[in-house]
Amino acid sequence: MKVVILAGGLGTRISEESHLKPKPMIEIGGKPILWHIMKIYAHQGFTDFIICLGYKGFVVKEYFEHYFLHESDVTFDFRGGERTVTTIHRHQAEPWRVTLVDTGLDTMTGGRLKRAAPYLEDETFMLTYGDGVADIDLQQLLLHHRTHGKLATVTAVQPVGRFGSLALGADHSVATFAEKPRGDGHWVSGGFFVLEPGALERIDGDEMMLEKEPLERLASEGQLMAYQHAGYWQSMDTMRDRALLEEQWRSGNAPWRIWGS
């Protein structure tokens, strides 16, 4: 099954780093967050990726062009003059298949997905954003999708809240107080979609955001279902988020690292 990753946005809220590279290439623990997302999928058996590029897409292309070399022990023998002998001794490169698709600089999320359609082979596929990690059970997500038989499944998550939550009594007394409850009491879209090819018919062009007309239309038609993930989920929208992910990785307590050491 193919996995589409949206990796073409500008990342304006993390511009301290995204002015040099696309947001999915910002590193956590010395590896792009895109690599972390791909590891989550690959560890659970999904290794065929389609990455939708836009802003500074050449950075992603160059990363994968040299990926095998960068993950290897290598000897360069220059003693033959103009003829260089390269010997690969050991490598840690994953057995992934990666298709990189230029989807336009200003294309919206729905438009990027639509442009990737020729590579999807008219089959069920997975989709997520290039800036969010989770300890999600993807096989259970897929099973849930196949069980209900609808066109689309979105993973619903409850991120760590940013504020304390109050329940007020009629006399303005505080009935309950919870410090930063998960999701501030709400479920939100966490990406990690499963989609049928028919869902693409709701996308008209480059200017269409996936999160607006396409998903709203699917919901109104009763074709959008939720998979509730109560475990770990974290997006990297800001430098504060990046610092949190980096601290979790360096501490050895990165919940999304389901693949082990």
PDB file of C-alpha atoms in Angstrom, residues 53-256:
ATOM      1  CA  LEU A  53       7.085  18.461  -2.905  1.00  0.00           C
ATOM      2  CA  GLY A  54       6.739  22.223  -3.211  1.00  0.00           C
ATOM      3  CA  TYR A  55       8.813  24.778  -1.322  1.00  0.00           C
ATOM      4  CA  LYS A  56      12.523  23.963  -1.724  1.00  0.00           C
ATOM      5  CA  GLY A  57      11.661  20.503  -2.995  1.00  0.00           C
ATOM      6  CA  PHE A  58      15.196  20.132  -4.362  1.00  0.00           C
ATOM      7  CA  VAL A  59      16.418  19.743  -0.771  1.00  0.00           C
ATOM      8  CA  VAL A  60      14.306  16.604  -0.369  1.00  0.00           C
ATOM      9  CA  LYS A  61      15.455  15.264  -3.742  1.00  0.00           C
ATOM     10  CA  GLU A  62      19.118  15.782  -2.885  1.00  0.00           C
ATOM     11  CA  TYR A  63      18.629  14.109   0.502  1.00  0.00           C
ATOM     12  CA  PHE A  64      17.280  10.926  -1.041  1.00  0.00           C
ATOM     13  CA  GLU A  65      19.711  11.005  -3.952  1.00  0.00           C
ATOM     14  CA  HIS A  66      22.574  10.682  -1.469  1.00  0.00           C
ATOM     15  CA  TYR A  67      20.709   8.749   1.227  1.00  0.00           C
ATOM     16  CA  PHE A  68      22.265   5.341   0.563  1.00  0.00           C
ATOM     17  CA  LEU A  69      25.767   6.832   0.541  1.00  0.00           C
ATOM     18  CA  HIS A  70      25.189   8.806   3.722  1.00  0.00           C
ATOM     19  CA  GLU A  71      23.982   5.689   5.542  1.00  0.00           C
ATOM     20  CA  SER A  72      26.992   3.581   4.500  1.00  0.00           C
ATOM     21  CA  ASP A  73      30.609   2.926   5.362  1.00  0.00           C
ATOM     22  CA  VAL A  74      32.446   3.674   2.148  1.00  0.00           C
ATOM     23  CA  THR A  75      35.961   3.679   0.675  1.00  0.00           C
ATOM     24  CA  PHE A  76      36.887   6.056  -2.149  1.00  0.00           C
ATOM     25  CA  ASP A  77      40.029   4.892  -3.940  1.00  0.00           C
ATOM     26  CA  PHE A  78      41.557   7.698  -6.000  1.00  0.00           C
ATOM     27  CA  ARG A  79      44.790   5.897  -6.862  1.00  0.00           C
ATOM     28  CA  GLY A  80      43.600   5.102 -10.363  1.00  0.00           C
ATOM     29  CA  GLY A  81      43.938   8.691 -11.517  1.00  0.00           C
ATOM     30  CA  GLU A  82      40.769   9.818 -13.258  1.00  0.00           C
ATOM     31  CA  ARG A  83      39.033   6.552 -12.375  1.00  0.00           C
ATOM     32  CA  THR A  84      37.696   6.502  -8.811  1.00  0.00           C
ATOM     33  CA  VAL A  85      36.745   3.180  -7.233  1.00  0.00           C
ATOM     34  CA  THR A  86      33.938   3.365  -4.682  1.00  0.00           C
ATOM     35  CA  THR A  87      33.372   0.438  -2.331  1.00  0.00           C
ATOM     36  CA  ILE A  88      30.354   0.169  -0.033  1.00  0.00           C
ATOM     37  CA  HIS A  89      31.245  -1.903   3.043  1.00  0.00           C
ATOM     38  CA  ARG A  90      28.141  -1.658   5.217  1.00  0.00           C
ATOM     39  CA  HIS A  91      24.935   0.279   5.012  1.00  0.00           C
ATOM     40  CA  GLN A  92      21.944   1.079   7.198  1.00  0.00           C
ATOM     41  CA  ALA A  93      19.696   2.436   4.449  1.00  0.00           C
ATOM     42  CA  GLU A  94      16.125   1.191   4.706  1.00  0.00           C
ATOM     43  CA  PRO A  95      14.553  -0.807   1.840  1.00  0.00           C
ATOM     44  CA  TRP A  96      12.161   1.970   0.887  1.00  0.00           C
ATOM     45  CA  ARG A  97      10.696   2.945  -2.475  1.00  0.00           C
ATOM     46  CA  VAL A  98      10.409   6.736  -2.649  1.00  0.00           C
ATOM     47  CA  THR A  99       8.652   8.679  -5.417  1.00  0.00           C
ATOM     48  CA  LEU A 100       9.188  12.439  -5.270  1.00  0.00           C
ATOM     49  CA  VAL A 101       6.504  14.493  -7.024  1.00  0.00           C
ATOM     50  CA  ASP A 102       6.794  18.208  -7.769  1.00  0.00           C
ATOM     51  CA  THR A 103       3.331  19.513  -6.897  1.00  0.00           C
ATOM     52  CA  GLY A 104       3.920  23.262  -7.259  1.00  0.00           C
ATOM     53  CA  LEU A 105       5.090  26.034  -5.002  1.00  0.00           C
ATOM     54  CA  ASP A 106       1.691  27.559  -4.184  1.00  0.00           C
ATOM     55  CA  THR A 107      -0.489  24.452  -4.482  1.00  0.00           C
ATOM     56  CA  MET A 108      -2.785  23.747  -1.550  1.00  0.00           C
ATOM     57  CA  THR A 109      -2.898  20.393   0.272  1.00  0.00           C
ATOM     58  CA  GLY A 110      -5.795  19.024  -1.752  1.00  0.00           C
ATOM     59  CA  GLY A 111      -4.170  20.074  -4.990  1.00  0.00           C
ATOM     60  CA  ARG A 112      -0.914  18.388  -4.013  1.00  0.00           C
ATOM     61  CA  LEU A 113      -2.730  15.131  -3.369  1.00  0.00           C
ATOM     62  CA  LYS A 114      -4.579  15.419  -6.682  1.00  0.00           C
ATOM     63  CA  ARG A 115      -1.288  15.897  -8.528  1.00  0.00           C
ATOM     64  CA  ALA A 116       0.037  12.692  -6.941  1.00  0.00           C
ATOM     65  CA  ALA A 117      -2.983  10.704  -8.185  1.00  0.00           C
ATOM     66  CA  PRO A 118      -1.220   9.271 -11.297  1.00  0.00           C
ATOM     67  CA  TYR A 119       1.172   7.422  -8.981  1.00  0.00           C
ATOM     68  CA  LEU A 120      -1.526   5.873  -6.778  1.00  0.00           C
ATOM     69  CA  GLU A 121      -2.616   3.135  -9.206  1.00  0.00           C
ATOM     70  CA  ASP A 122      -6.306   3.479  -8.270  1.00  0.00           C
ATOM     71  CA  GLU A 123      -5.897   1.678  -4.950  1.00  0.00           C
ATOM     72  CA  THR A 124      -6.534   2.373  -1.276  1.00  0.00           C
ATOM     73  CA  PHE A 125      -3.720   4.536   0.087  1.00  0.00           C
ATOM     74  CA  MET A 126      -2.519   6.234   3.250  1.00  0.00           C
ATOM     75  CA  LEU A 127      -1.880   9.956   3.631  1.00  0.00           C
ATOM     76  CA  THR A 128      -0.297  12.131   6.278  1.00  0.00           C
ATOM     77  CA  TYR A 129       1.436  15.443   6.817  1.00  0.00           C
ATOM     78  CA  GLY A 130       5.198  15.888   6.833  1.00  0.00           C
ATOM     79  CA  ASP A 131       5.347  17.428  10.290  1.00  0.00           C
ATOM     80  CA  GLY A 132       3.555  15.121  12.731  1.00  0.00           C
ATOM     81  CA  VAL A 133       4.628  11.966  14.590  1.00  0.00           C
ATOM     82  CA  ALA A 134       2.678   9.457  16.677  1.00  0.00           C
ATOM     83  CA  ASP A 135       2.838   5.994  18.219  1.00  0.00           C
ATOM     84  CA  ILE A 136      -0.205   5.020  16.158  1.00  0.00           C
ATOM     85  CA  ASP A 137      -1.002   1.412  15.288  1.00  0.00           C
ATOM     86  CA  LEU A 138      -1.332   1.703  11.516  1.00  0.00           C
ATOM     87  CA  GLN A 139      -2.578  -1.850  11.048  1.00  0.00           C
ATOM     88  CA  GLN A 140      -5.471  -1.142  13.413  1.00  0.00           C
ATOM     89  CA  LEU A 141      -6.147   2.105  11.559  1.00  0.00           C
ATOM     90  CA  LEU A 142      -6.306   0.212   8.262  1.00  0.00           C
ATOM     91  CA  LEU A 143      -8.523  -2.491   9.760  1.00  0.00           C
ATOM     92  CA  HIS A 144     -10.898   0.166  11.084  1.00  0.00           C
ATOM     93  CA  HIS A 145     -11.055   1.772   7.636  1.00  0.00           C
ATOM     94  CA  ARG A 146     -11.806  -1.497   5.883  1.00  0.00           C
ATOM     95  CA  THR A 147     -14.436  -2.435   8.447  1.00  0.00           C
ATOM     96  CA  HIS A 148     -16.632   0.630   7.936  1.00  0.00           C
ATOM     97  CA  GLY A 149     -16.316   0.643   4.135  1.00  0.00           C
ATOM     98  CA  LYS A 150     -16.409   4.439   3.675  1.00  0.00           C
ATOM     99  CA  LEU A 151     -14.198   6.520   1.372  1.00  0.00           C
ATOM    100  CA  ALA A 152     -12.053   8.158   4.030  1.00  0.00           C
ATOM    101  CA  THR A 153     -10.749   7.742   7.566  1.00  0.00           C
ATOM    102  CA  VAL A 154      -9.012  10.479   9.539  1.00  0.00           C
ATOM    103  CA  THR A 155      -7.122   9.870  12.747  1.00  0.00           C
ATOM    104  CA  ALA A 156      -8.597  11.883  15.619  1.00  0.00           C
ATOM    105  CA  VAL A 157      -6.154  12.867  18.367  1.00  0.00           C
ATOM    106  CA  GLN A 158      -6.105  14.851  21.565  1.00  0.00           C
ATOM    107  CA  PRO A 159      -2.853  16.841  21.696  1.00  0.00           C
ATOM    108  CA  VAL A 160      -1.505  18.105  24.985  1.00  0.00           C
ATOM    109  CA  GLY A 161      -3.477  21.190  25.956  1.00  0.00           C
ATOM    110  CA  ARG A 162      -1.850  24.603  26.213  1.00  0.00           C
ATOM    111  CA  PHE A 163      -4.058  26.026  28.934  1.00  0.00           C
ATOM    112  CA  GLY A 164      -5.647  24.995  32.203  1.00  0.00           C
ATOM    113  CA  SER A 165      -9.315  24.006  31.843  1.00  0.00           C
ATOM    114  CA  LEU A 166     -12.024  25.341  34.155  1.00  0.00           C
ATOM    115  CA  ALA A 167     -15.586  24.153  34.724  1.00  0.00           C
ATOM    116  CA  LEU A 168     -17.539  27.026  36.323  1.00  0.00           C
ATOM    117  CA  GLY A 169     -20.515  26.786  38.628  1.00  0.00           C
ATOM    118  CA  ALA A 170     -23.572  29.067  38.448  1.00  0.00           C
ATOM    119  CA  ASP A 171     -22.109  31.296  41.171  1.00  0.00           C
ATOM    120  CA  HIS A 172     -18.807  31.641  39.241  1.00  0.00           C
ATOM    121  CA  SER A 173     -17.088  29.134  41.510  1.00  0.00           C
ATOM    122  CA  VAL A 174     -14.617  26.746  39.910  1.00  0.00           C
ATOM    123  CA  ALA A 175     -16.231  23.316  39.954  1.00  0.00           C
ATOM    124  CA  THR A 176     -13.240  21.520  38.423  1.00  0.00           C
ATOM    125  CA  PHE A 177      -9.746  22.471  37.341  1.00  0.00           C
ATOM    126  CA  ALA A 178      -7.492  20.476  35.022  1.00  0.00           C
ATOM    127  CA  GLU A 179      -4.008  21.634  34.123  1.00  0.00           C
ATOM    128  CA  LYS A 180      -3.578  21.456  30.325  1.00  0.00           C
ATOM    129  CA  PRO A 181      -5.928  18.528  29.646  1.00  0.00           C
ATOM    130  CA  ARG A 182      -5.334  16.530  26.476  1.00  0.00           C
ATOM    131  CA  GLY A 183      -6.874  18.254  23.492  1.00  0.00           C
ATOM    132  CA  ASP A 184      -8.252  20.964  25.774  1.00  0.00           C
ATOM    133  CA  GLY A 185     -11.232  18.599  25.870  1.00  0.00           C
ATOM    134  CA  HIS A 186     -11.556  18.219  22.076  1.00  0.00           C
ATOM    135  CA  TRP A 187     -10.605  15.740  19.356  1.00  0.00           C
ATOM    136  CA  VAL A 188      -8.753  17.197  16.351  1.00  0.00           C
ATOM    137  CA  SER A 189      -7.457  15.899  13.044  1.00  0.00           C
ATOM    138  CA  GLY A 190      -4.014  14.369  13.441  1.00  0.00           C
ATOM    139  CA  GLY A 191      -3.487  13.365   9.815  1.00  0.00           C
ATOM    140  CA  PHE A 192      -2.709   9.662   9.319  1.00  0.00           C
ATOM    141  CA  PHE A 193      -5.558   9.205   6.830  1.00  0.00           C
ATOM    142  CA  VAL A 194      -6.657   6.152   4.880  1.00  0.00           C
ATOM    143  CA  LEU A 195      -8.388   7.029   1.613  1.00  0.00           C
ATOM    144  CA  GLU A 196     -10.078   5.305  -1.270  1.00  0.00           C
ATOM    145  CA  PRO A 197      -9.448   6.563  -4.827  1.00  0.00           C
ATOM    146  CA  GLY A 198     -13.016   7.910  -4.965  1.00  0.00           C
ATOM    147  CA  ALA A 199     -12.106  10.528  -2.351  1.00  0.00           C
ATOM    148  CA  LEU A 200      -9.919  12.253  -4.959  1.00  0.00           C
ATOM    149  CA  GLU A 201     -13.015  13.100  -6.985  1.00  0.00           C
ATOM    150  CA  ARG A 202     -13.873  15.730  -4.341  1.00  0.00           C
ATOM    151  CA  ILE A 203     -10.714  17.713  -5.214  1.00  0.00           C
ATOM    152  CA  ASP A 204     -11.126  20.156  -8.108  1.00  0.00           C
ATOM    153  CA  GLY A 205      -7.764  21.898  -8.483  1.00  0.00           C
ATOM    154  CA  ASP A 206      -4.519  23.276  -7.081  1.00  0.00           C
ATOM    155  CA  GLU A 207      -6.223  25.974  -5.027  1.00  0.00           C
ATOM    156  CA  MET A 208      -8.304  23.538  -2.970  1.00  0.00           C
ATOM    157  CA  MET A 209      -7.323  22.751   0.602  1.00  0.00           C
ATOM    158  CA  LEU A 210      -7.922  19.129   1.554  1.00  0.00           C
ATOM    159  CA  GLU A 211      -9.161  20.255   4.957  1.00  0.00           C
ATOM    160  CA  LYS A 212     -11.914  22.455   3.477  1.00  0.00           C
ATOM    161  CA  GLU A 213     -14.273  21.413   0.647  1.00  0.00           C
ATOM    162  CA  PRO A 214     -13.040  17.813   0.088  1.00  0.00           C
ATOM    163  CA  LEU A 215     -13.204  16.631   3.712  1.00  0.00           C
ATOM    164  CA  GLU A 216     -16.246  18.780   4.489  1.00  0.00           C
ATOM    165  CA  ARG A 217     -18.041  17.248   1.517  1.00  0.00           C
ATOM    166  CA  LEU A 218     -17.048  13.717   2.496  1.00  0.00           C
ATOM    167  CA  ALA A 219     -18.315  14.381   6.016  1.00  0.00           C
ATOM    168  CA  SER A 220     -21.654  15.733   4.751  1.00  0.00           C
ATOM    169  CA  GLU A 221     -22.041  12.640   2.555  1.00  0.00           C
ATOM    170  CA  GLY A 222     -21.381  10.309   5.482  1.00  0.00           C
ATOM    171  CA  GLN A 223     -18.170   9.101   3.818  1.00  0.00           C
ATOM    172  CA  LEU A 224     -15.666  10.333   6.434  1.00  0.00           C
ATOM    173  CA  MET A 225     -15.013   8.269   9.546  1.00  0.00           C
ATOM    174  CA  ALA A 226     -12.674   8.841  12.496  1.00  0.00           C
ATOM    175  CA  TYR A 227     -10.148   6.512  14.066  1.00  0.00           C
ATOM    176  CA  GLN A 228      -9.598   7.653  17.641  1.00  0.00           C
ATOM    177  CA  HIS A 229      -5.955   7.497  18.677  1.00  0.00           C
ATOM    178  CA  ALA A 230      -5.648   8.082  22.404  1.00  0.00           C
ATOM    179  CA  GLY A 231      -1.868   7.623  22.459  1.00  0.00           C
ATOM    180  CA  TYR A 232       0.996   9.965  21.687  1.00  0.00           C
ATOM    181  CA  TRP A 233       0.767  12.525  18.875  1.00  0.00           C
ATOM    182  CA  GLN A 234       2.764  15.690  18.295  1.00  0.00           C
ATOM    183  CA  SER A 235       3.037  18.097  15.389  1.00  0.00           C
ATOM    184  CA  MET A 236       5.978  20.406  14.727  1.00  0.00           C
ATOM    185  CA  ASP A 237       4.352  23.751  14.015  1.00  0.00           C
ATOM    186  CA  THR A 238       6.694  26.022  15.959  1.00  0.00           C
ATOM    187  CA  MET A 239      10.229  26.156  17.333  1.00  0.00           C
ATOM    188  CA  ARG A 240       8.726  25.332  20.719  1.00  0.00           C
ATOM    189  CA  ASP A 241       7.342  22.097  19.251  1.00  0.00           C
ATOM    190  CA  ARG A 242      10.693  21.290  17.672  1.00  0.00           C
ATOM    191  CA  ALA A 243      12.471  21.849  21.001  1.00  0.00           C
ATOM    192  CA  LEU A 244      10.005  19.500  22.711  1.00  0.00           C
ATOM    193  CA  LEU A 245      10.542  16.747  20.126  1.00  0.00           C
ATOM    194  CA  GLU A 246      14.306  17.182  20.294  1.00  0.00           C
ATOM    195  CA  GLU A 247      14.293  16.965  24.083  1.00  0.00           C
ATOM    196  CA  GLN A 248      12.170  13.804  23.997  1.00  0.00           C
ATOM    197  CA  TRP A 249      14.488  12.207  21.444  1.00  0.00           C
ATOM    198  CA  ARG A 250      17.685  13.064  23.301  1.00  0.00           C
ATOM    199  CA  SER A 251      16.258  11.877  26.624  1.00  0.00           C
ATOM    200  CA  GLY A 252      15.577   8.456  25.114  1.00  0.00           C
ATOM    201  CA  ASN A 253      11.851   8.976  25.710  1.00  0.00           C
ATOM    202  CA  ALA A 254      10.539   9.550  22.188  1.00  0.00           C
ATOM    203  CA  PRO A 255       7.150   7.758  22.156  1.00  0.00           C
ATOM    204  CA  TRP A 256       6.944   7.736  18.354  1.00  0.00           C
TER     205      TRP A 256
END
